[in-house]
Coordinates of C-alpha atoms in Angstrom, one line a residue:
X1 CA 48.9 149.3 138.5
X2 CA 45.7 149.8 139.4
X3 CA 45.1 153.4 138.5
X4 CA 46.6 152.7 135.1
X5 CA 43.7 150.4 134.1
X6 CA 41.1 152.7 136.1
X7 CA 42.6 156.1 133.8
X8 CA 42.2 153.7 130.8
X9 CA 38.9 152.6 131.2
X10 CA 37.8 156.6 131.4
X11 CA 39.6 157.4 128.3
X12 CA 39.2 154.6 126.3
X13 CA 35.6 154.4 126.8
X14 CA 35.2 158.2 126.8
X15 CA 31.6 158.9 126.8
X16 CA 30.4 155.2 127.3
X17 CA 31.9 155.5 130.5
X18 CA 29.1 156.9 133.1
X19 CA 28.9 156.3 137.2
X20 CA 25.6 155.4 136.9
X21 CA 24.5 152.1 135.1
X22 CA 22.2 152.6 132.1
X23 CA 19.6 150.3 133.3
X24 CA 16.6 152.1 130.8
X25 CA 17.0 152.1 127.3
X26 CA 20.4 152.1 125.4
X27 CA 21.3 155.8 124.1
X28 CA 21.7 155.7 120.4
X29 CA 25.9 156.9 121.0
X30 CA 26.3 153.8 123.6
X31 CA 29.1 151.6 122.1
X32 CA 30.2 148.7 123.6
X33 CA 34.1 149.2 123.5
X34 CA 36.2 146.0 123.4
X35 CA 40.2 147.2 123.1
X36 CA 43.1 148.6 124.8
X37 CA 42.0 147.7 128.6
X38 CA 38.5 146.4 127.9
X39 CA 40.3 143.3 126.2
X40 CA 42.6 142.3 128.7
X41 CA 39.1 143.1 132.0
X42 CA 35.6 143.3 131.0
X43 CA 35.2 145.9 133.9
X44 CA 39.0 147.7 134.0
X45 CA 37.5 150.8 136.3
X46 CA 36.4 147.9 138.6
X47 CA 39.5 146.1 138.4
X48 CA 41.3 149.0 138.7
X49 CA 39.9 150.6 141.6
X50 CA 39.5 147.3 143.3
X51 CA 43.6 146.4 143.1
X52 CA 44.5 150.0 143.8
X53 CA 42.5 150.1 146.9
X54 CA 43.4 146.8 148.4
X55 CA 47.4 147.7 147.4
X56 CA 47.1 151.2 149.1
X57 CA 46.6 149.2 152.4
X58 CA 49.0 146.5 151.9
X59 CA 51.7 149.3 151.0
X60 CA 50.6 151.6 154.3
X61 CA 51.1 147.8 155.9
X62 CA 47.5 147.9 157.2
X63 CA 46.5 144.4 157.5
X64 CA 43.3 145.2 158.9
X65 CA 42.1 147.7 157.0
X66 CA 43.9 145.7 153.8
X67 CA 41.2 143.2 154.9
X68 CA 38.3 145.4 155.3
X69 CA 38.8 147.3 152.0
X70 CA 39.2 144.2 149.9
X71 CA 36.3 142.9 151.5
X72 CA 34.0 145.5 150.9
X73 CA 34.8 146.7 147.4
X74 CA 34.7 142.8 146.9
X75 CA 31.1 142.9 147.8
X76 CA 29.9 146.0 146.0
X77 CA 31.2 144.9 142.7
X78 CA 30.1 141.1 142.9
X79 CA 26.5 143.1 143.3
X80 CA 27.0 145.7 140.5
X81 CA 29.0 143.8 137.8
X82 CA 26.1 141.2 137.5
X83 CA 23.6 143.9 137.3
X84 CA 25.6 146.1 134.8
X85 CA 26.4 143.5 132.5
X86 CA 22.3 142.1 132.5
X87 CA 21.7 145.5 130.9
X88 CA 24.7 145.3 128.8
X89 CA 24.1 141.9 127.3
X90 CA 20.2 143.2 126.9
X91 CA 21.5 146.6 125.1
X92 CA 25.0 144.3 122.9
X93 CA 24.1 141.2 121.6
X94 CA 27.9 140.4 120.9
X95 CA 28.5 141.0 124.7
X96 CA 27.7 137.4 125.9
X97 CA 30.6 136.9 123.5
X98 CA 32.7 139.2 125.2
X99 CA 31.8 138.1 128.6
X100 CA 32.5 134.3 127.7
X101 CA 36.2 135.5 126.5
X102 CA 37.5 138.1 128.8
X103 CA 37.4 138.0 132.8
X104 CA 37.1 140.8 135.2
X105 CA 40.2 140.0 136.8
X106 CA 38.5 140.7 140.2
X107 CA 39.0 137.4 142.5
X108 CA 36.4 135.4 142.2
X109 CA 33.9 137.1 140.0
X110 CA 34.6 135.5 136.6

């Protein structure tokens, strides 16, 4: 589940998609890309990697460590999603748009 919305977020943003947040000035081929997975979570690599690593521990039956992964991705994208998305509403006008109709889908980080 979760590695099906992480793969779709890499293809369907292709070159959008970077590892580092574009925090400068927009690049002239930077489009904000609103189907397929980005309509149903504004962030899908997030949400995907977030649900993928909290299920790998609940299917190992690894309370603890189910605990401590959710936790800490938890923490690190409740940091960077505010961040990213202060450049991305700077660089898309339409994105407060966007960001006002679809959810992350990561507990507690609307």
């Amino acid at each position: 589940f979760g590695e099906f919305f992480r793969k779709g977020a890499l293809i369907q943003a292709g070159s959008n998609f970077t590892h580092q947040i574009a925090d400068g000035e927009k690049r002239h081929s930077h489009r904000l890309v609103q189907h397929g997975v980005y309509s149903v979570s504004r962030h899908p690599g997030y949400f995907g990697w977030f649900w993928w690593s909290t299920s790998s521990q609940v299917m190992l039956a690894n309370p603890i460590s189910t605990i401590l992964f959710s936790s800490v991705a938890w923490r690190f994208f409740n940091d960077r999603i505010p961040y990213e998305e202060s450049h991305l509403q700077r660089f898309f006008p339409e994105y407060r748009e966007y960001k006002r109709r679809v959810p992350t889908r990561i507990p507690y980080i609307p």
